[in-house]
Coordinates of C-alpha atoms in Angstrom, one line a residue:
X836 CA -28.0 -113.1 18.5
X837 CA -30.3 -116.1 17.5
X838 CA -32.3 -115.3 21.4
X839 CA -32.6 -111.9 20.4
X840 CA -33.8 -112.7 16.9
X841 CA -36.3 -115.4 18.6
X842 CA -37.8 -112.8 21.1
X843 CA -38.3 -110.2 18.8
X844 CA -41.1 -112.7 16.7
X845 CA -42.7 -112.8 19.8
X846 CA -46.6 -111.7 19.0
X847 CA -48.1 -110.1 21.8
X848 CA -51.7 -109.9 22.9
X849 CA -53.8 -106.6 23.8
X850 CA -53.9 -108.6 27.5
X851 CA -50.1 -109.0 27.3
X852 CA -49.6 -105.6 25.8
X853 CA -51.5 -104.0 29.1
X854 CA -49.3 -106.2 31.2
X855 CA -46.0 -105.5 29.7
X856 CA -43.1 -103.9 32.0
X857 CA -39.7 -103.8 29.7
X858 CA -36.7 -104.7 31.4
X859 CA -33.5 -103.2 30.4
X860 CA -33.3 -106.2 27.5
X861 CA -36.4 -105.7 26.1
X862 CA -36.2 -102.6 25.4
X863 CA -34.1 -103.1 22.9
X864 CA -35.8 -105.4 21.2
X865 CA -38.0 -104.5 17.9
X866 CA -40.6 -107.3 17.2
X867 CA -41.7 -107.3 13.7
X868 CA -44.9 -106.7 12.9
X869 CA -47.5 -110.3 12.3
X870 CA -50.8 -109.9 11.1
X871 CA -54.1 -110.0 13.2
X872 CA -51.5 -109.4 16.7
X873 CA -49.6 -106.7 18.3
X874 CA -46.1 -105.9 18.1
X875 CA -43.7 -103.4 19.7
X876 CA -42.4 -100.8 17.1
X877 CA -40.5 -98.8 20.0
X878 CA -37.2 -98.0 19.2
X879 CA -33.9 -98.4 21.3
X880 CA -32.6 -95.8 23.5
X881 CA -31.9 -93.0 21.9
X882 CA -28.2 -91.1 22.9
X883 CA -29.4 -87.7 23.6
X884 CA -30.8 -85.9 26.6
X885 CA -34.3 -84.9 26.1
X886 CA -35.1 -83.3 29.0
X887 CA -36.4 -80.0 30.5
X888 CA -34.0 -80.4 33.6
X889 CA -31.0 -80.8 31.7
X890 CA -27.7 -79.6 33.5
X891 CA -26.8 -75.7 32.7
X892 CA -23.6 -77.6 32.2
X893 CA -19.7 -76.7 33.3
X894 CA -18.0 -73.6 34.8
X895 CA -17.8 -71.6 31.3
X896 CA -15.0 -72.1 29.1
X897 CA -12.1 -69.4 29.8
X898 CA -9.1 -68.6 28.1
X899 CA -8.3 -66.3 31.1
X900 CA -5.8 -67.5 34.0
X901 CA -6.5 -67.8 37.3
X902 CA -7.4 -64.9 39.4
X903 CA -5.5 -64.9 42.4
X904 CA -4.5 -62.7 45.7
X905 CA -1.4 -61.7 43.5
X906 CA -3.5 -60.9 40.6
X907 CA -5.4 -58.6 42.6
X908 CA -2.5 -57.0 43.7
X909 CA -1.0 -56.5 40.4
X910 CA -4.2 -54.5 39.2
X911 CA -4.0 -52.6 41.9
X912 CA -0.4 -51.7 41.5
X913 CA -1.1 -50.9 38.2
X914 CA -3.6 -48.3 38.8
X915 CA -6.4 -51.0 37.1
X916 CA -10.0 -50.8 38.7
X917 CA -10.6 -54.0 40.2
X918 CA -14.4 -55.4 39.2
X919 CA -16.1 -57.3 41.7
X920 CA -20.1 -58.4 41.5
X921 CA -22.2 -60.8 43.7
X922 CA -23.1 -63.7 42.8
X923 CA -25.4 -66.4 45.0
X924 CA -26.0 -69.7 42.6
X925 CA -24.3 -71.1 39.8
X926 CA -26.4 -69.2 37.1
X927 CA -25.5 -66.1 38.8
X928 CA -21.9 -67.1 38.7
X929 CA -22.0 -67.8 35.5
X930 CA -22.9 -65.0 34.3
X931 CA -20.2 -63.2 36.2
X932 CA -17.4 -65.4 35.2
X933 CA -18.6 -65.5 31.6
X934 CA -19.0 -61.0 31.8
X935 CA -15.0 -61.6 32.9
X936 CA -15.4 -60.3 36.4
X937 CA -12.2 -60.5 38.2
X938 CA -13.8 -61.1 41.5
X939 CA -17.1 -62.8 42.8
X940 CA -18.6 -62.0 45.9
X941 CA -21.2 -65.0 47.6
X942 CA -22.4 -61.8 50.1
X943 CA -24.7 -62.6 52.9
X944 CA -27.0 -59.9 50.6
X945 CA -28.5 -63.6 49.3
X946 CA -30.9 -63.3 52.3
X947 CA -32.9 -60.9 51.3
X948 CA -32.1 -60.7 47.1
X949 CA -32.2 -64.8 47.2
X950 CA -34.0 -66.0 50.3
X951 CA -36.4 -63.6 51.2
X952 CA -35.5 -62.9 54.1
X953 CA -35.6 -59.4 55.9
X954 CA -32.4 -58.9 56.3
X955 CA -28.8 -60.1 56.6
X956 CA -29.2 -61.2 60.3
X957 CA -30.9 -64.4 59.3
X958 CA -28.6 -66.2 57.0
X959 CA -26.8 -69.1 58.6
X960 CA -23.3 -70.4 58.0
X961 CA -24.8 -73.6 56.5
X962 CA -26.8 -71.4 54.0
X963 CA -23.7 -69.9 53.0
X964 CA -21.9 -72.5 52.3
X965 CA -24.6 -74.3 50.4
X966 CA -24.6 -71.2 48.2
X967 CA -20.5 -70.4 48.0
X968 CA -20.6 -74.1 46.9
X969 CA -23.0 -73.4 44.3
X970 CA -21.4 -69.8 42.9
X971 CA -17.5 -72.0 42.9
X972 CA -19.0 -74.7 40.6
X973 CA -19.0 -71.8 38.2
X974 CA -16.3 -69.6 38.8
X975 CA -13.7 -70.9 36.7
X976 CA -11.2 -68.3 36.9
X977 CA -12.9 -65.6 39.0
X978 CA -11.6 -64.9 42.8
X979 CA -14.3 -66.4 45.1
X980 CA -14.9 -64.3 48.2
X981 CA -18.1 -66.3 51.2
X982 CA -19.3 -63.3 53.3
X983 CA -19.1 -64.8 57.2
X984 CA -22.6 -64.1 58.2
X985 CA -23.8 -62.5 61.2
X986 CA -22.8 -65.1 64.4
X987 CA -20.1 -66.7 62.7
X988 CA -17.4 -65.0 63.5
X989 CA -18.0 -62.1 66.6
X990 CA -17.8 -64.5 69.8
X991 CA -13.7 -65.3 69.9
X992 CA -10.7 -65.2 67.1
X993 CA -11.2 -68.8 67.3
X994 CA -14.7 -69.3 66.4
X995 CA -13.9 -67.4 63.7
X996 CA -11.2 -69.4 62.7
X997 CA -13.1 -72.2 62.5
X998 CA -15.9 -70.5 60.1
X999 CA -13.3 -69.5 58.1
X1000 CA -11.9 -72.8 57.5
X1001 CA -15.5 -74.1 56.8
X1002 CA -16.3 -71.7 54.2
X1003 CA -12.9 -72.3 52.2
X1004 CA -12.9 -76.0 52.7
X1005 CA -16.5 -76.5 52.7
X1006 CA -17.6 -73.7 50.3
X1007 CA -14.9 -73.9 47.9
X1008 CA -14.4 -70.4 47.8
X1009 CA -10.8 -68.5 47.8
X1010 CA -10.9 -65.9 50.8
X1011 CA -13.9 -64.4 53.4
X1012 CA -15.1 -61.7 54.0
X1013 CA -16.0 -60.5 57.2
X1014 CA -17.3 -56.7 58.7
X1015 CA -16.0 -54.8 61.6
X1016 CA -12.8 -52.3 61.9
X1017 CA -10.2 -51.7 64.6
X1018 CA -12.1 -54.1 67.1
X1019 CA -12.1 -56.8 64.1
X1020 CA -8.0 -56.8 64.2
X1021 CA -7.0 -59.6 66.0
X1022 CA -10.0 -62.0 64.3
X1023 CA -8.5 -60.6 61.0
X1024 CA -4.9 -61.6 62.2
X1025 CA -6.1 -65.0 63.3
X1026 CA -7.5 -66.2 59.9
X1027 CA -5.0 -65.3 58.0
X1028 CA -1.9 -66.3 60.1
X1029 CA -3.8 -69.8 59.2
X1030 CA -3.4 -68.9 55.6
X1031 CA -7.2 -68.0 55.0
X1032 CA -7.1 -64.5 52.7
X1033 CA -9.2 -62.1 54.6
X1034 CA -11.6 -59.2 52.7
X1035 CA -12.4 -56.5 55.7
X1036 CA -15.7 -54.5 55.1
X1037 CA -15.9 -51.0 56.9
X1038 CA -18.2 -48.1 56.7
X1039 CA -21.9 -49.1 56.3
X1040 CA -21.6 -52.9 58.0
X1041 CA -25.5 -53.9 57.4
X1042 CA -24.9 -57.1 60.3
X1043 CA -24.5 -54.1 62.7
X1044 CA -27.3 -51.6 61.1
X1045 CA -29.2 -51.9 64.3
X1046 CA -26.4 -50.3 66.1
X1047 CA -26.0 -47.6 63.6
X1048 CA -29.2 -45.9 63.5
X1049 CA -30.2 -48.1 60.0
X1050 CA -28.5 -48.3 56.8
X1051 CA -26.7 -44.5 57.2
X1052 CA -24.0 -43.0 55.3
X1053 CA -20.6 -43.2 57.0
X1054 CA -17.8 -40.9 57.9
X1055 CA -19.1 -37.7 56.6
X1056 CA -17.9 -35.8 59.2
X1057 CA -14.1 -35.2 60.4
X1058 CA -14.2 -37.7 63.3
X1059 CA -16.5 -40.6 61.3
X1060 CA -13.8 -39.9 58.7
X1061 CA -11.2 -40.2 60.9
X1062 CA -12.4 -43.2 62.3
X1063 CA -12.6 -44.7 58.7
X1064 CA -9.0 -44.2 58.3
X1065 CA -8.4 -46.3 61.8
X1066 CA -10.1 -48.6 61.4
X1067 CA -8.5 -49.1 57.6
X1068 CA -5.0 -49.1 58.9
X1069 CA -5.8 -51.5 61.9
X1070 CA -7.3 -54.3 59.3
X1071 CA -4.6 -53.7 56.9
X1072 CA -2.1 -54.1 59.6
X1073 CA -4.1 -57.1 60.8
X1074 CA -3.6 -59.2 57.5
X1075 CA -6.7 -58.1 54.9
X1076 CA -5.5 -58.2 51.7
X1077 CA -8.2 -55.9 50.1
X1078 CA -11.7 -54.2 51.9
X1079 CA -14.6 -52.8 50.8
X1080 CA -15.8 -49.4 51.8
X1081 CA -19.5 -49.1 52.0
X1082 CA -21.6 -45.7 52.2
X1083 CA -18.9 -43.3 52.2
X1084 CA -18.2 -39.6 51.0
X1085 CA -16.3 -39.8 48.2
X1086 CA -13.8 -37.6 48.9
X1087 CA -13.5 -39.6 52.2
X1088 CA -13.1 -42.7 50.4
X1089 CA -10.8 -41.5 47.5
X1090 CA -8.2 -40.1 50.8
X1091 CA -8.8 -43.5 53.0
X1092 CA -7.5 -45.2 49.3
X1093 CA -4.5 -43.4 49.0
X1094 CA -3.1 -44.0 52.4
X1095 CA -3.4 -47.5 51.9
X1096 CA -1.1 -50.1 50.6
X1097 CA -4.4 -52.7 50.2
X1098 CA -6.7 -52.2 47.2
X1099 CA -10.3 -50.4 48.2
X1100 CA -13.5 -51.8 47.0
X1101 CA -16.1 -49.3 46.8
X1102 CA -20.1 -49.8 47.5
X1103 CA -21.3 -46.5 47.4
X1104 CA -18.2 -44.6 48.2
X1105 CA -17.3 -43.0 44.2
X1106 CA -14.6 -44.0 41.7
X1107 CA -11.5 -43.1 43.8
X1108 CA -11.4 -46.3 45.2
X1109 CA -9.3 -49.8 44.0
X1110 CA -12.6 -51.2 42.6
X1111 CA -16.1 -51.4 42.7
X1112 CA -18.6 -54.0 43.8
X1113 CA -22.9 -54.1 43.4
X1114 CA -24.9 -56.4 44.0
X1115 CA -25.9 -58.4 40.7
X1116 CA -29.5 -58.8 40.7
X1117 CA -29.6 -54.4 42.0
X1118 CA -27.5 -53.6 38.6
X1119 CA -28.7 -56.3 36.9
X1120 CA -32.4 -54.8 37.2
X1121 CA -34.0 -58.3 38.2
X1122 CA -36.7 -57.0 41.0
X1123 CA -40.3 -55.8 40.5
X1124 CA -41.5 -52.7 40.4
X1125 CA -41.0 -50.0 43.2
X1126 CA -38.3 -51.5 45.3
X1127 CA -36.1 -49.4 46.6
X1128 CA -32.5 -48.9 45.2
X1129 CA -30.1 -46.9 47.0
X1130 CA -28.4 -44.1 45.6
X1131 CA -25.0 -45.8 44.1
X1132 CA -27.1 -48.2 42.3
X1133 CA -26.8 -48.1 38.4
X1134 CA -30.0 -50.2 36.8
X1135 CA -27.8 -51.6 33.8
X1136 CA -30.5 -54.2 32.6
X1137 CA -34.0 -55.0 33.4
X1138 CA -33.8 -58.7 33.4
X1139 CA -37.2 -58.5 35.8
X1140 CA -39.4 -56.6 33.1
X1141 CA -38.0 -59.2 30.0
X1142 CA -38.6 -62.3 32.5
X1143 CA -41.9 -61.1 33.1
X1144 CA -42.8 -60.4 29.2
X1145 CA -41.7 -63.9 28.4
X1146 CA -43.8 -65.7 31.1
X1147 CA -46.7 -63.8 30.0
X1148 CA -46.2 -64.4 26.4
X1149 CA -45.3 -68.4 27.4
X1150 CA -49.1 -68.0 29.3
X1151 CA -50.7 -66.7 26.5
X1152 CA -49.6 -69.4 24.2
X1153 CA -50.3 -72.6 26.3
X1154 CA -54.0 -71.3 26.4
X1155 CA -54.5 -70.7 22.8
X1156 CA -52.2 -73.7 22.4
X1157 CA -50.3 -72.5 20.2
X1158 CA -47.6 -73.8 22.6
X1159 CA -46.1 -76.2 21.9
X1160 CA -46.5 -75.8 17.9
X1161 CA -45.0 -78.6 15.7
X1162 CA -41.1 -77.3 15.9
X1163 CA -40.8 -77.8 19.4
X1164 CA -42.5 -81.6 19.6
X1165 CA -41.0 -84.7 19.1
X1166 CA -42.4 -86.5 15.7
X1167 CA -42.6 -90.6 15.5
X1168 CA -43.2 -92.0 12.2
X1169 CA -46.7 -92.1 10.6
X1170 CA -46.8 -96.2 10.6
X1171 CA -46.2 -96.6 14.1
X1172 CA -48.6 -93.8 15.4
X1173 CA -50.9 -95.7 12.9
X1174 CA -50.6 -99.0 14.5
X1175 CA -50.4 -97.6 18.5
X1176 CA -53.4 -95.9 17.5
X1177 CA -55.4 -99.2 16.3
X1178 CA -53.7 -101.2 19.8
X1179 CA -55.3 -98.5 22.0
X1180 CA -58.8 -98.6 20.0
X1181 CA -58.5 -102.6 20.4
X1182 CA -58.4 -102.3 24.4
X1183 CA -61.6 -102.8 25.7
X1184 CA -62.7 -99.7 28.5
X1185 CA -62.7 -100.3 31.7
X1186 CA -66.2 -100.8 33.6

């Protein structure tokens, strides 16, 4: 105590003043103020963040249990819609979990909603699991699903296998997802006989679009329908717990359902199905102008248009400065802006 007391009478010089570097000591320290010298007046670390890149913070708190496989299958034995949404970073989860969505989807849409990229084809495994890591930080109680993207999955049952394992362990998520019907079977079978729950995805599969003819509606007539329904029955039988039907008739869709013993997930394919998925930022409404939406897409916010507004309005005010006015600005007592004023006019300038 009696060191401390000593350094803080130590009168500094505008030389020394200029030289100073404080040490994790000296900062601390609160020399008293002598006449005709400087002092430091600069208090000691203050407790609280004050920062503009300050943590979003924890997964959000939930009074809800934990949505498992079994919970899905309880809904769905109960007759109650299952709600699933994308998600592909930890605000984007957040918001899911906090809306109480039952499921969250980290799709492989992230390339183009996300990334930028063209289309699904591009994203890697090691992009998704950088973002399924990022969406499970948030999903507290939510049922994580990592789509397998494009490459991951089609060579052998055992390179899939291995993805698999990667996005679970490594992406922290709860089950993948993976597109592909009757051919997809025994891939299906050899995930989850190593205990990995499987999603299937059949109809519109955008990794095979090329083959398609582009992003077309499926099954509308009797044999595409038909098909549906094998290639339903083969993934169920294969293992998947749940799968999403994507661009199809909903009459098609609503039949496909009730011959099933898994829950459906629709994307485009009407309200007979288990549940319904989107992708967040399409109903969300958080994309400019004129991009196009597909048909099943209900805009049920315009997060874009109020982003937008505020940036423009936070523009405006930094010019007319008016940004940052006096509530948002750190004050410091009169006497010490006083004195740092009168150390800064004692400096001499620089030639």
């Amino acid at each position: 105590m009696t060191t401390l007391r000593a350094a803080s009478r130590r009168l500094l010089t505008p030389r020394l003043f200029l030289s100073w570097k404080p040490q994790a000591s000296s900062i601390q320290v609160r020399p008293v103020l002598a006449s005709g010298h400087i002092t430091s007046r600069f208090p000691a670390p203050c407790a609280i963040r004050h920062s503009s890149h300050s943590p979003l913070g924890g997964a959000p708190a939930s009074s809800r249990k934990m949505i498992t496989v079994q919970t899905l299958r309880n809904l769905h034995k109960k007759g109650e819609p299952i709600t699933m949404l994308t998600a592909h970073d930890f605000p984007s989860a957040y918001a899911a979990e906090a809306a109480g969505m039952e499921v969250i989807l980290v799709g492989d849409s992230l390339a183009m909603v996300a990334l930028g990229m063209h289309d699904t084809s591009e994203i890697t495994l090691e992009d998704m699991l950088l973002h399924c890591r990022s969406v499970a930080r948030a999903a507290q109680t939510a049922f994580t699903v990592g789509d397998m993207p494009m490459g991951s999955y089609e060579v052998s049952p055992e390179q899939a296998l291995q993805s698999a394992i990667r996005i679970v362990k490594e992406g922290r998520v709860q089950a993948v997802k993976l597109e592909g019907g009757e051919e997809m079977a025994p891939t299906i079978k050899r995930i989850t006989s190593a205990g990995i729950p499987v999603v299937a995805h059949i109809g519109l599969t955008p990794q095979r679009q090329n083959a398609l003819g582009g992003f077309r509606v499926q099954g509308k007539s009797t044999a595409g329908a038909l098909k549906l329904l094998t290639d339903a029955l083969a993934v169920q039988e294969a293992g998947a717990f749940m799968m999403v039907l994507e661009a199809v008739p909903a009459e098609i869709a609503s039949i496909i359902t009730q011959k099933l013993k898994v829950p459906t997930i629709g994307i485009g394919a009407g309200n007979g199905c288990s549940g319904q998925v989107l992708v967040q930022i399409d109903m969300a409404g958080n994309f400019p102008p004129g991009r196009f939406l597909p048909k099943f897409v209900k805009k049920y916010a315009d997060v874009w248009a109020e982003t937008v507004k505020g940036i423009e309005q936070y523009r405006t005010e930094v010019k007319s400065r008016a940004y940052p006015s006096e509530q948002y600005t750190y004050p410091a007592p009169e006497e010490d802006v006083a004195e740092f004023r009168r150390i800064v006019d004692e400096i001499p300038e620089k030639k």
